[in-house]
Coordinates of C-alpha atoms in Angstrom, one line a residue:
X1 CA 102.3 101.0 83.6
X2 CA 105.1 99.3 83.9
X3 CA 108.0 99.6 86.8
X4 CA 111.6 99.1 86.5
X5 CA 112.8 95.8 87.5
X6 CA 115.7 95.2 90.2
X7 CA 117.5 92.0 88.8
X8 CA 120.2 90.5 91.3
X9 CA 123.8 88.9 88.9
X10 CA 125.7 87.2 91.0
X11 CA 129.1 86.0 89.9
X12 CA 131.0 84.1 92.7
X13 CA 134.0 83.4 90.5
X14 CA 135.3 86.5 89.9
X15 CA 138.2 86.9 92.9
X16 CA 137.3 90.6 95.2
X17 CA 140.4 92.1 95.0
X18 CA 141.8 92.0 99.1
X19 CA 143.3 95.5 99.2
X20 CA 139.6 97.3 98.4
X21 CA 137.9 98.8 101.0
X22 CA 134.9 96.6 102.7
X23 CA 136.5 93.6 101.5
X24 CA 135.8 91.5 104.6
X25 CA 132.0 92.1 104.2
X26 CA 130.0 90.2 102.1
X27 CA 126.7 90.4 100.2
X28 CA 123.9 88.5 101.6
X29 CA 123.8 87.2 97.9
X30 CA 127.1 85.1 98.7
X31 CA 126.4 84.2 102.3
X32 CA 122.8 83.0 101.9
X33 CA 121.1 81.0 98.9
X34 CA 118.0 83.0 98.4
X35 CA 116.3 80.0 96.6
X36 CA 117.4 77.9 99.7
X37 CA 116.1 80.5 101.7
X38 CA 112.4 80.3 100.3
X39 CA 112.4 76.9 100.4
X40 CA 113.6 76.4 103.9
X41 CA 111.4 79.4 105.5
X42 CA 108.0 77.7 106.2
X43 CA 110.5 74.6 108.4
X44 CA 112.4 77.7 110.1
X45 CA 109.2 79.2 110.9
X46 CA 107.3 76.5 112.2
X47 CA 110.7 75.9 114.4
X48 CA 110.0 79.4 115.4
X49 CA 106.3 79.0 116.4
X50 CA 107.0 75.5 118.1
X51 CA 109.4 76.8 120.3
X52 CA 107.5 80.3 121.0
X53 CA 103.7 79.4 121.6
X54 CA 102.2 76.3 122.9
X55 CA 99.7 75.8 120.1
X56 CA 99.0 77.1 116.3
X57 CA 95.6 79.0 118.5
X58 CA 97.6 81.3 120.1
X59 CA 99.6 82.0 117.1
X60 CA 96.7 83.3 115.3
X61 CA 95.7 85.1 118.7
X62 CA 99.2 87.0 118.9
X63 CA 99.1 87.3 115.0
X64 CA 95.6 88.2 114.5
X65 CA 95.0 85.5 111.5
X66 CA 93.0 82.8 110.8
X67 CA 93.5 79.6 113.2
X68 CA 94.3 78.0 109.7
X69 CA 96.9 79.8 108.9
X70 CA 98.3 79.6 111.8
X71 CA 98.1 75.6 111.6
X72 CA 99.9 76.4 108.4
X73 CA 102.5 77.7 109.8
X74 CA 102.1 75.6 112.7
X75 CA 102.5 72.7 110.0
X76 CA 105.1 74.1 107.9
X77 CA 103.0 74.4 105.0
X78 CA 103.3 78.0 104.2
X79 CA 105.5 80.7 105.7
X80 CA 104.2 84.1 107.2
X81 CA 104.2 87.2 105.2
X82 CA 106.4 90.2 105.3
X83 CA 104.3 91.9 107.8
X84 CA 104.1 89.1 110.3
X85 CA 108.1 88.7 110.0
X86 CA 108.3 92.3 111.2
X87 CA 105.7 91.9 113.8
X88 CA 107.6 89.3 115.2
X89 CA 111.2 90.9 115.0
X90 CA 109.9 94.4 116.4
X91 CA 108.3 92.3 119.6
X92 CA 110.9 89.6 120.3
X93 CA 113.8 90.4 121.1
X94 CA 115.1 86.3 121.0
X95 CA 113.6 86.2 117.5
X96 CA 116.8 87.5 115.6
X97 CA 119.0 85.3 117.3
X98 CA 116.6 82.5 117.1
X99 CA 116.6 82.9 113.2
X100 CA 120.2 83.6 113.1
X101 CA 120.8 80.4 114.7
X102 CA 118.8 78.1 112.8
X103 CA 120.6 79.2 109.3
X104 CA 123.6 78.5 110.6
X105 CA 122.3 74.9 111.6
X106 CA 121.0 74.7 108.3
X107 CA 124.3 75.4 106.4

């Protein structure tokens, strides 16, 4: 069976005309290089972990995996799934600002 596909086309050199409505926001798309993004997830979140728990154990304590995954992520090796990212933004509250902070470093 197959699903329809959401494809993201992206043209940064068309001009947003100034007078439409919304036009100080932009899409993530323009402030953020998902590629980048990917690449530079498993360094943010071993930032994260470093500067949250004392050691990759109690990482895989608070997020119930294996001890090596959590020296993954520990190591920067991989970064944490969708459902650990949540975990973490639904139970600390520093986390967003944490994250938000490090991009902007980053750019």
């Amino acid at each position: 069976m197959n699903h329809p596909r959401l494809t993201l086309i992206v043209n940064n050199d068309a001009p947003w005309p100034q007078d439409a409505g919304g036009a100080k926001q932009k899409s993530w798309s323009n402030q953020f290089d998902p590629y980048a993004l990917k690449v530079s997830a498993p360094d943010l979140w071993s930032a994260y972990f470093r500067d949250r728990f004392r050691s990759p154990r109690e990482v895989a304590l608070f997020c119930d995996v294996s001890f090596q995954t959590a020296l993954n992520w520990w190591g920067a090796v991989t970064a944490p799934a969708s459902h650990i990212a949540l975990l973490v933004m639904l139970t600390d509250p520093g986390a967003p600002k944490f994250f938000s902070q490090a991009t902007e470093q980053a750019a």
